[in-house]
XYZ file of C-alpha atoms in Angstrom:
620
model
C 80.411 61.575 136.563
C 77.119 62.127 134.795
C 74.352 59.511 135.123
C 77.024 56.901 135.801
C 79.053 57.811 132.680
C 82.653 58.965 132.989
C 82.896 62.201 131.001
C 86.577 61.963 129.945
C 85.966 58.446 128.648
C 82.802 59.469 126.828
C 84.556 62.453 125.230
C 87.377 60.216 124.060
C 85.078 57.575 122.531
C 83.001 60.167 120.676
C 85.825 62.354 119.395
C 84.657 65.057 121.784
C 81.129 64.578 120.422
C 82.169 65.137 116.787
C 81.909 61.586 115.411
C 78.729 61.183 113.380
C 78.402 64.913 112.635
C 78.674 66.159 109.032
C 81.905 67.991 108.241
C 84.047 69.121 105.288
C 80.977 70.427 103.484
C 81.441 71.401 99.815
C 78.874 72.787 97.376
C 79.105 72.408 93.606
C 79.187 75.639 91.603
C 76.011 74.631 89.736
C 74.180 74.198 93.044
C 73.210 70.622 92.233
C 74.979 68.756 95.003
C 76.311 69.173 98.526
C 79.131 66.789 99.485
C 80.351 66.078 102.993
C 82.008 63.562 105.297
C 80.136 61.787 108.099
C 80.671 58.599 110.058
C 77.916 56.124 110.800
C 77.568 56.777 114.497
C 78.620 58.652 117.585
C 81.520 56.307 118.397
C 82.617 55.648 114.821
C 85.652 57.722 113.761
C 85.689 56.413 110.154
C 83.946 59.042 108.045
C 82.348 58.150 104.699
C 81.761 60.381 101.683
C 78.155 61.511 101.199
C 76.218 63.679 98.776
C 72.930 65.484 99.122
C 71.036 66.142 95.893
C 69.656 69.653 96.255
C 66.695 69.119 93.939
C 65.333 66.258 96.064
C 66.970 66.731 99.470
C 68.038 63.056 99.382
C 71.346 61.945 100.941
C 73.404 59.161 99.361
C 76.542 57.496 100.667
C 79.090 57.449 97.835
C 82.115 55.806 99.436
C 82.526 54.043 102.763
C 85.219 55.241 105.144
C 87.676 55.776 106.465
C 88.105 58.949 104.419
C 90.009 61.804 106.052
C 89.749 64.352 103.237
C 88.474 64.685 99.699
C 88.268 67.220 96.858
C 85.724 67.771 94.077
C 85.646 69.336 90.634
C 83.879 72.645 89.988
C 80.315 71.304 89.903
C 80.845 68.503 92.449
C 80.340 65.792 89.846
C 83.658 64.029 90.529
C 85.474 63.537 93.823
C 88.968 62.258 94.565
C 90.296 60.890 97.824
C 93.182 58.795 99.064
C 93.029 55.884 101.478
C 96.254 54.317 102.757
C 98.063 55.895 99.800
C 95.645 54.462 97.201
C 93.836 56.920 94.932
C 90.093 56.701 94.279
C 87.813 58.554 91.878
C 84.113 58.823 92.756
C 81.364 59.728 90.329
C 79.016 61.795 92.472
C 76.159 61.498 89.968
C 75.816 57.714 89.751
C 77.839 56.772 92.869
C 80.448 54.715 90.985
C 83.814 54.546 92.828
C 86.959 53.170 91.181
C 90.567 52.879 92.236
C 92.968 54.800 90.010
C 96.399 53.211 89.442
C 99.233 55.542 90.436
C 103.000 55.566 90.261
C 103.355 56.078 94.001
C 101.547 56.570 97.282
C 98.980 59.331 96.693
C 98.519 62.351 98.954
C 96.299 65.437 98.595
C 94.514 64.299 95.392
C 92.386 66.917 93.603
C 90.393 66.624 90.374
C 90.746 69.486 87.936
C 87.686 71.765 87.638
C 86.431 69.825 84.598
C 86.811 66.452 86.349
C 89.036 64.979 83.621
C 92.385 64.797 85.432
C 93.415 64.177 89.035
C 96.574 65.678 90.429
C 98.264 64.288 93.505
C 101.469 64.478 95.519
C 103.694 61.491 96.218
C 106.689 61.400 98.526
C 107.796 57.785 98.132
C 111.356 58.862 97.315
C 111.599 61.242 100.262
C 111.194 64.400 98.191
C 107.577 65.244 97.340
C 106.684 65.226 93.643
C 103.571 66.421 91.826
C 101.911 63.997 89.400
C 98.803 64.012 87.211
C 96.731 61.004 86.210
C 94.149 61.094 83.428
C 93.108 59.486 80.135
C 96.739 59.289 79.039
C 97.906 57.556 82.216
C 100.018 58.727 85.148
C 102.907 61.112 84.606
C 105.311 63.268 86.562
C 104.576 66.974 86.347
C 107.255 68.288 88.735
C 109.757 66.622 91.033
C 113.460 66.466 91.853
C 114.301 63.210 93.629
C 117.896 62.671 94.577
C 119.015 66.304 94.306
C 118.692 67.387 97.917
C 122.435 67.971 98.300
C 122.383 70.884 95.860
C 120.295 73.305 97.930
C 120.494 73.887 101.657
C 121.168 70.242 102.439
C 117.464 69.391 102.638
C 114.819 67.789 100.503
C 113.368 69.590 97.508
C 109.589 69.230 97.554
C 106.896 70.129 95.062
C 103.232 70.688 95.832
C 103.357 70.548 99.633
C 102.994 73.461 102.059
C 106.322 74.692 103.388
C 106.960 74.673 107.163
C 105.975 78.343 107.508
C 102.665 77.865 105.698
C 100.929 76.154 108.616
C 101.556 79.213 110.792
C 99.361 81.210 108.408
C 96.703 78.541 107.955
C 97.808 77.538 104.455
C 97.546 73.768 104.137
C 97.887 73.430 100.362
C 100.881 73.516 98.049
C 99.255 73.399 94.601
C 96.182 74.738 92.781
C 94.379 73.938 89.501
C 93.581 76.688 87.016
C 89.828 77.252 86.440
C 90.126 75.641 83.006
C 92.137 72.653 84.187
C 95.035 73.229 81.788
C 97.570 74.532 84.327
C 98.706 73.952 87.884
C 100.242 76.564 90.164
C 102.622 74.771 92.525
C 105.061 75.575 95.300
C 108.651 74.383 95.242
C 110.319 74.262 98.638
C 114.111 74.105 98.786
C 115.005 76.058 101.893
C 112.902 78.933 100.513
C 109.539 78.765 98.751
C 108.986 79.602 95.095
C 105.897 79.328 92.868
C 105.687 77.940 89.338
C 102.996 77.693 86.667
C 102.990 74.220 85.118
C 101.169 73.472 81.864
C 99.828 69.968 81.366
C 101.540 70.013 77.962
C 104.841 70.258 79.888
C 105.522 73.976 79.485
C 106.173 76.037 82.604
C 107.085 79.521 83.861
C 108.286 80.856 87.183
C 106.226 83.296 89.242
C 108.210 86.487 89.763
C 108.128 88.544 92.933
C 110.733 89.811 95.388
C 111.059 86.535 97.281
C 113.959 87.790 99.367
C 111.956 90.725 100.729
C 108.638 88.822 100.929
C 109.545 85.214 101.782
C 106.210 84.128 103.293
C 103.482 82.936 100.913
C 100.457 83.327 103.173
C 97.658 82.270 100.847
C 96.931 81.534 97.188
C 93.610 81.411 95.342
C 92.841 80.545 91.733
C 89.163 79.791 91.507
C 87.113 82.812 90.564
C 87.505 83.134 86.806
C 90.420 85.568 87.008
C 94.100 84.812 87.291
C 95.690 83.533 90.487
C 96.000 85.821 93.509
C 98.360 85.485 96.434
C 99.361 87.299 99.603
C 103.024 87.529 100.575
C 104.569 88.951 103.749
C 107.918 90.245 104.898
C 109.622 88.125 107.488
C 108.618 90.483 110.337
C 105.015 90.348 108.997
C 104.525 94.103 109.290
C 104.115 94.601 105.555
C 102.538 92.484 102.839
C 101.380 92.572 99.244
C 98.344 91.167 97.472
C 99.639 90.122 94.061
C 97.849 89.164 90.857
C 99.782 86.600 88.804
C 99.738 86.580 85.011
C 99.209 82.865 84.212
C 101.011 83.221 80.851
C 104.206 84.943 81.977
C 104.373 84.531 85.759
C 104.740 88.292 86.202
C 102.950 89.816 89.196
C 101.069 93.064 89.757
C 100.438 94.660 93.154
C 96.710 94.960 93.884
C 96.964 96.055 97.503
C 99.473 96.705 100.259
C 98.905 95.501 103.825
C 100.737 97.196 106.679
C 100.668 97.225 110.473
C 103.236 98.320 113.042
C 102.778 95.000 114.912
C 101.797 92.345 112.358
C 99.515 91.936 109.352
C 96.567 89.575 109.884
C 94.959 88.634 106.523
C 91.251 87.797 106.505
C 90.477 84.140 105.755
C 88.865 83.661 102.346
C 90.652 86.636 100.794
C 91.959 87.762 98.386
C 89.516 86.691 95.686
C 88.143 87.990 92.400
C 84.593 89.272 92.334
C 82.576 88.442 89.201
C 82.956 92.016 87.890
C 86.747 91.747 88.008
C 87.395 93.665 91.216
C 89.732 92.114 93.780
C 88.359 91.560 97.279
C 90.908 92.114 100.048
C 90.564 91.835 103.807
C 92.236 94.543 105.834
C 91.991 96.793 108.848
C 90.555 100.256 109.324
C 92.566 102.107 111.960
C 91.957 105.835 111.497
C 89.261 108.437 112.218
C 88.410 106.539 115.400
C 87.819 103.220 113.636
C 89.325 99.946 114.828
C 87.927 97.195 112.623
C 88.597 94.233 110.321
C 86.884 95.028 107.055
C 86.549 94.040 103.414
C 87.576 96.209 100.489
C 86.999 95.803 96.735
C 89.672 97.629 94.754
C 90.046 99.961 97.725
C 86.338 100.658 98.289
C 84.959 99.709 101.721
C 82.277 96.994 101.541
C 81.643 96.320 105.249
C 80.710 98.777 107.951
C 83.403 99.308 110.598
C 81.277 97.740 113.349
C 81.422 94.313 111.688
C 84.511 92.282 112.646
C 85.058 90.033 109.627
C 86.394 86.569 110.418
C 86.038 84.696 107.093
C 84.670 85.185 103.605
C 82.703 82.015 102.851
C 81.596 82.549 99.234
C 78.945 84.355 97.196
C 75.205 84.099 96.559
C 73.105 85.787 93.857
C 71.469 89.027 94.952
C 67.842 89.506 93.996
C 67.432 92.363 91.550
C 71.181 92.860 91.119
C 73.160 92.117 87.952
C 74.889 88.711 87.799
C 78.246 90.402 88.296
C 77.245 91.838 91.664
C 76.386 88.970 94.038
C 76.338 89.155 97.812
C 79.286 87.915 99.823
C 78.566 85.390 102.564
C 80.688 86.331 105.567
C 81.243 84.933 109.051
C 81.815 87.702 111.570
C 81.076 89.377 114.855
C 78.796 92.344 115.279
C 79.423 93.873 118.689
C 79.455 90.696 120.798
C 82.762 88.792 120.425
C 81.287 85.682 122.050
C 78.894 85.115 119.145
C 79.670 84.425 115.486
C 76.949 85.292 112.989
C 76.632 84.911 109.208
C 76.021 87.954 107.025
C 75.207 88.788 103.423
C 77.383 91.693 102.285
C 76.473 93.720 99.210
C 79.249 93.984 96.612
C 77.558 96.514 94.319
C 78.463 100.070 95.266
C 74.996 101.587 95.257
C 73.665 104.393 97.412
C 73.532 104.062 101.166
C 77.102 102.910 101.737
C 78.263 99.527 103.036
C 75.488 97.007 103.679
C 75.727 93.792 105.690
C 72.542 91.885 106.550
C 72.628 89.265 109.296
C 71.049 85.996 108.139
C 71.419 84.054 111.384
C 68.619 84.820 113.788
C 69.805 83.372 117.103
C 72.893 83.958 119.253
C 75.521 81.258 118.899
C 78.595 80.225 116.964
C 77.285 79.869 113.421
C 79.163 78.546 110.378
C 78.347 78.544 106.677
C 79.369 77.404 103.193
C 78.052 78.896 99.957
C 78.383 78.317 96.215
C 76.121 78.731 93.204
C 72.734 79.602 94.676
C 73.025 77.203 97.627
C 73.834 78.036 101.231
C 74.601 75.537 104.004
C 74.016 77.333 107.286
C 75.184 75.209 110.193
C 73.702 71.871 108.972
C 70.723 73.278 107.053
C 70.742 73.487 103.253
C 69.007 76.466 101.623
C 68.382 77.361 97.992
C 67.293 80.975 97.876
C 64.605 81.414 100.524
C 63.629 77.716 100.438
C 64.880 75.274 103.040
C 65.965 72.120 101.192
C 66.989 69.767 103.996
C 69.062 69.427 107.139
C 72.107 67.178 106.983
C 71.545 64.295 109.365
C 73.702 64.352 112.464
C 74.504 61.136 114.329
C 76.798 62.701 116.926
C 76.266 61.854 120.580
C 74.121 64.387 122.405
C 76.094 66.772 124.589
C 75.930 65.411 128.147
C 75.860 68.780 129.883
C 73.738 71.887 129.498
C 76.174 74.531 130.735
C 74.976 77.990 131.652
C 78.098 80.156 131.849
C 77.561 83.722 133.004
C 79.169 85.967 130.395
C 80.571 89.341 131.396
C 82.705 92.207 130.024
C 85.046 93.289 132.804
C 87.654 95.975 133.616
C 88.021 99.218 131.707
C 89.349 97.133 128.802
C 86.008 95.266 128.534
C 87.659 91.863 128.603
C 85.281 89.039 127.627
C 84.940 86.790 130.676
C 82.717 83.997 131.951
C 82.040 82.171 135.201
C 80.667 78.625 135.200
C 79.402 77.121 138.463
C 78.726 73.480 139.369
C 75.263 72.251 138.443
C 72.859 73.065 141.254
C 75.302 75.485 142.916
C 73.691 77.603 145.623
C 75.498 80.807 146.525
C 76.378 82.003 149.964
C 79.653 80.171 150.522
C 83.112 80.184 149.026
C 84.134 77.990 146.107
C 87.649 77.304 144.749
C 88.458 78.923 141.418
C 89.867 77.234 138.315
C 91.066 79.605 135.602
C 91.106 77.906 132.204
C 93.384 79.284 129.511
C 92.467 76.814 126.761
C 94.942 76.809 123.885
C 96.041 80.292 124.863
C 96.138 83.703 123.267
C 94.824 83.585 119.733
C 91.998 81.163 120.624
C 88.731 82.444 122.066
C 87.252 80.684 125.083
C 84.294 82.919 125.876
C 81.937 81.776 123.128
C 78.215 81.017 122.973
C 78.734 77.440 121.861
C 77.547 74.687 124.252
C 80.139 72.246 122.862
C 82.937 74.539 124.032
C 81.778 74.305 127.648
C 81.393 70.546 128.095
C 84.799 69.855 129.615
C 84.630 73.013 131.690
C 81.293 71.871 133.152
C 82.990 68.614 134.169
C 85.629 70.642 135.981
C 82.962 72.806 137.592
C 81.033 69.771 138.830
C 84.276 68.539 140.384
C 83.993 71.471 142.789
C 85.327 74.573 141.029
C 83.992 77.868 139.825
C 85.509 77.819 136.348
C 86.631 81.236 135.133
C 87.557 81.927 131.506
C 88.918 85.269 130.309
C 89.800 86.260 126.760
C 92.715 88.530 127.497
C 94.156 90.992 125.030
C 95.813 89.152 122.171
C 92.603 87.188 121.499
C 90.720 87.750 118.221
C 87.102 88.818 117.954
C 87.107 92.221 119.652
C 89.187 94.602 117.520
C 92.596 94.652 115.787
C 94.145 96.859 118.482
C 92.887 94.494 121.213
C 94.460 91.595 119.342
C 97.850 93.155 118.648
C 98.672 95.234 121.716
C 100.535 92.160 123.038
C 103.346 92.572 120.471
C 106.695 91.992 122.243
C 104.967 91.956 125.661
C 102.549 89.055 125.445
C 103.327 87.565 128.855
C 102.960 90.795 130.826
C 99.779 91.936 129.069
C 98.029 88.550 129.168
C 98.867 87.946 132.842
C 97.814 91.453 133.841
C 94.467 90.935 132.126
C 93.867 87.602 133.858
C 94.649 89.117 137.261
C 92.565 92.243 136.707
C 89.648 90.211 135.395
C 89.694 87.907 138.431
C 89.562 90.867 140.814
C 86.776 92.500 138.802
C 84.730 89.289 138.738
C 84.814 88.968 142.525
C 82.778 92.160 142.722
C 80.000 90.465 140.736
C 80.572 86.923 142.016
C 81.402 87.180 145.739
C 81.446 83.371 146.128
C 84.732 83.143 144.204
C 87.445 82.148 146.679
C 90.596 83.916 145.524
C 92.584 82.270 148.306
C 92.543 79.054 146.258
C 93.040 79.696 142.544
C 94.174 76.992 140.135
C 95.022 77.563 136.494
C 95.409 75.205 133.544
C 96.051 75.453 129.815
C 97.469 73.701 126.757
C 100.179 74.789 124.329
C 100.424 78.561 124.505
C 97.790 78.380 127.242
C 99.999 75.887 129.086
C 102.907 78.314 128.852
C 100.755 81.102 130.289
C 99.471 78.824 133.080
C 103.035 78.023 134.111
C 104.007 81.694 133.851
C 101.026 82.602 136.038
C 102.061 80.388 138.937
C 105.765 81.295 138.586
C 105.409 85.051 138.083
C 102.231 85.770 140.052
C 102.121 83.243 142.927
C 100.241 85.849 144.944
C 97.221 85.273 142.686
C 97.672 81.808 141.130
C 98.447 79.047 143.606
C 98.762 75.875 141.517
C 98.858 75.093 137.820
C 98.701 72.347 135.234
C 100.529 73.176 131.996
C 99.876 70.664 129.208
C 102.391 70.641 126.316
C 103.516 74.168 127.205
C 105.778 76.352 125.106
C 108.999 76.280 127.144
C 111.392 78.159 124.845
C 110.148 80.574 122.167
C 113.384 80.136 120.215
C 112.275 76.569 119.447
C 108.993 77.657 117.891
C 108.573 78.232 114.138
C 109.882 81.689 113.325
C 106.613 83.026 111.822
C 104.704 82.229 115.015
C 107.342 83.410 117.502
C 108.155 86.621 115.653
C 104.499 87.548 115.200
C 104.228 87.941 118.958
C 107.771 88.680 120.154
C 109.475 90.314 117.173
C 112.836 89.634 115.564
C 114.638 86.736 117.230
C 118.041 88.087 116.166
C 117.825 91.343 118.154
C 115.274 90.558 120.864
C 117.196 88.309 123.251
C 115.858 90.187 126.281
C 112.244 89.824 125.076
C 112.633 86.093 124.410
C 114.356 85.536 127.763
C 111.531 87.351 129.540
C 109.060 84.916 127.919
C 111.086 81.772 128.674
C 109.682 79.275 131.170
C 113.199 78.210 132.083
C 114.082 81.808 132.998
C 110.860 82.221 134.958
C 111.487 78.967 136.842
C 115.049 80.029 137.662
C 113.817 83.334 139.069
C 110.991 81.727 141.086
C 111.279 80.148 144.512
C 109.448 77.165 142.917
C 107.351 76.710 146.022
C 104.096 76.722 144.097
C 102.676 73.415 142.828
C 103.134 73.205 139.039
C 102.601 70.104 136.943
C 104.121 70.080 133.457
C 102.494 67.555 131.135
C 104.493 66.638 128.026
C 107.426 68.939 128.841
C 110.329 69.046 131.265
C 112.097 71.801 133.152
C 114.717 71.217 135.862
C 113.279 71.294 139.352
C 109.640 71.162 138.283
C 107.254 68.206 138.408
C 106.686 66.766 134.942
C 105.030 63.742 133.381
C 104.980 62.686 129.722
C 101.184 62.349 129.712
C 98.269 62.746 132.091
C 94.523 62.198 131.965
C 91.957 64.735 133.092
C 91.381 62.609 136.185
C 95.097 62.774 137.002
C 95.097 66.545 136.557
C 92.112 66.787 138.874
C 93.855 64.639 141.493
C 96.908 66.921 141.327
C 94.853 70.057 141.879
C 92.943 68.469 144.733
C 96.194 67.531 146.483
C 96.952 71.231 146.802
C 93.626 72.688 147.878
C 94.635 76.048 149.410
C 97.568 78.378 149.621
């Protein structure tokens, strides 16, 4: 409780303190407008569409919510969004919003870069089809209803991401050409193919070795050049960056990506630079380097010490030709708990790679950039001039956590200890190890919002310990990928070693009473901890845990554990069912949203119910 307010209830009503905050920020290429979604208040989940006019700094609501997503044309003059399957076009200059008649329920609508046409996906017949609506009315561009029996016994869908796409962060299945005369679309019929569709009804197939490289990881067609895409082999240890000829569909290899464990493309790449070079994210793993970097036609643009997380966009560089802007990049520079924003020089002048940090305080900073406008966190900048700050109606964070951040063991694992408010040392305090969403998701971050729930747990009487074990991004590629085929052993060993190392710095930690909790992959690891290492972890709550890796999407499972067809021993070693069968099951373990024979399970549980469970089993 905080000032008489129940934290779990408050977090639920406020969308974990996100309602009322601006999100989905987009900047027009001409720098005239910033568009975004924001609800009216801290307990209002229905976001409306807003614009900010950069010249005046004035915000205007264009369309009332609920709006979940939207898309704009190149200069953010026209927006399209769907509400309950109905398609709407918004004029972002005069604020006029009209409903556009469609032939079916509209999904994923996007205006072409000129704002004349709107494409959308409809799945009213079961199979998704791609349609375009414009001055000539609504017409089918690609779709095959009623032909599912011909291929693999499933539906044939156009313009939607295939099941594997989500595992790589690709949430789109079609893309406009920069001129608005073509669409590049996926066709999913068991496997995924790509096709170039002309609005005048001509089309060509995109040609690459789809059997060898079945995974389409990302596609981009927005920088004045032809479309670019990244494809991976099934085992994800080799990939290609391909340039597509929009006239013929033929492809040319621009770069090869390879790693003995798995390839991890950099978000926001590949993309064309204004001078025609292709920007690719990759890894530098020789001559003592261990870094995620950016390359332009093979030339290194970022220094090895900068861990690149995402390429945001470009901004003009003072004194440089128009074809050599700066990249705006989110990344980490030495401290994995903090994300900064950098300007990276693209011109290959003297002095080597150059990245200048433009955020001035520690924290978890985010950015968007286009034209000559930068939105840094919620502040809008044009050049060196601050234009405005997007208004934020989100509820204030109830806690002011002060986690103590450490780097522990010889592996320098990022770790943190969070005590109850007002805690005075000198006694012993039970330990709660939080695993969050598990490997692949950082917990030890300098973002107050990330610590709100953990402060609630701490104030319930725990010293909350969080450790980013190997397998977590932000440190180095080798740190991230050493878990290949041995995720469970490596992650558990790191958690145990970190706990023992932390006791040396925090003698109040009572390792005779250690609880652990996590969700998803973190829930799996929490259950594994109490089953495989009951000498260290004495009780656990596993929410929606992974119970059987064979049931996971192949791209996700094989990234960590390798080929499912010849790794039965590896998959069995990572199975909760196998671990439970080998355990004496004497340790308290609560499974939430999953079931295993002989273990306590419930379909759902609140935070209060989890807390009650852990308090029923106070000590070993």
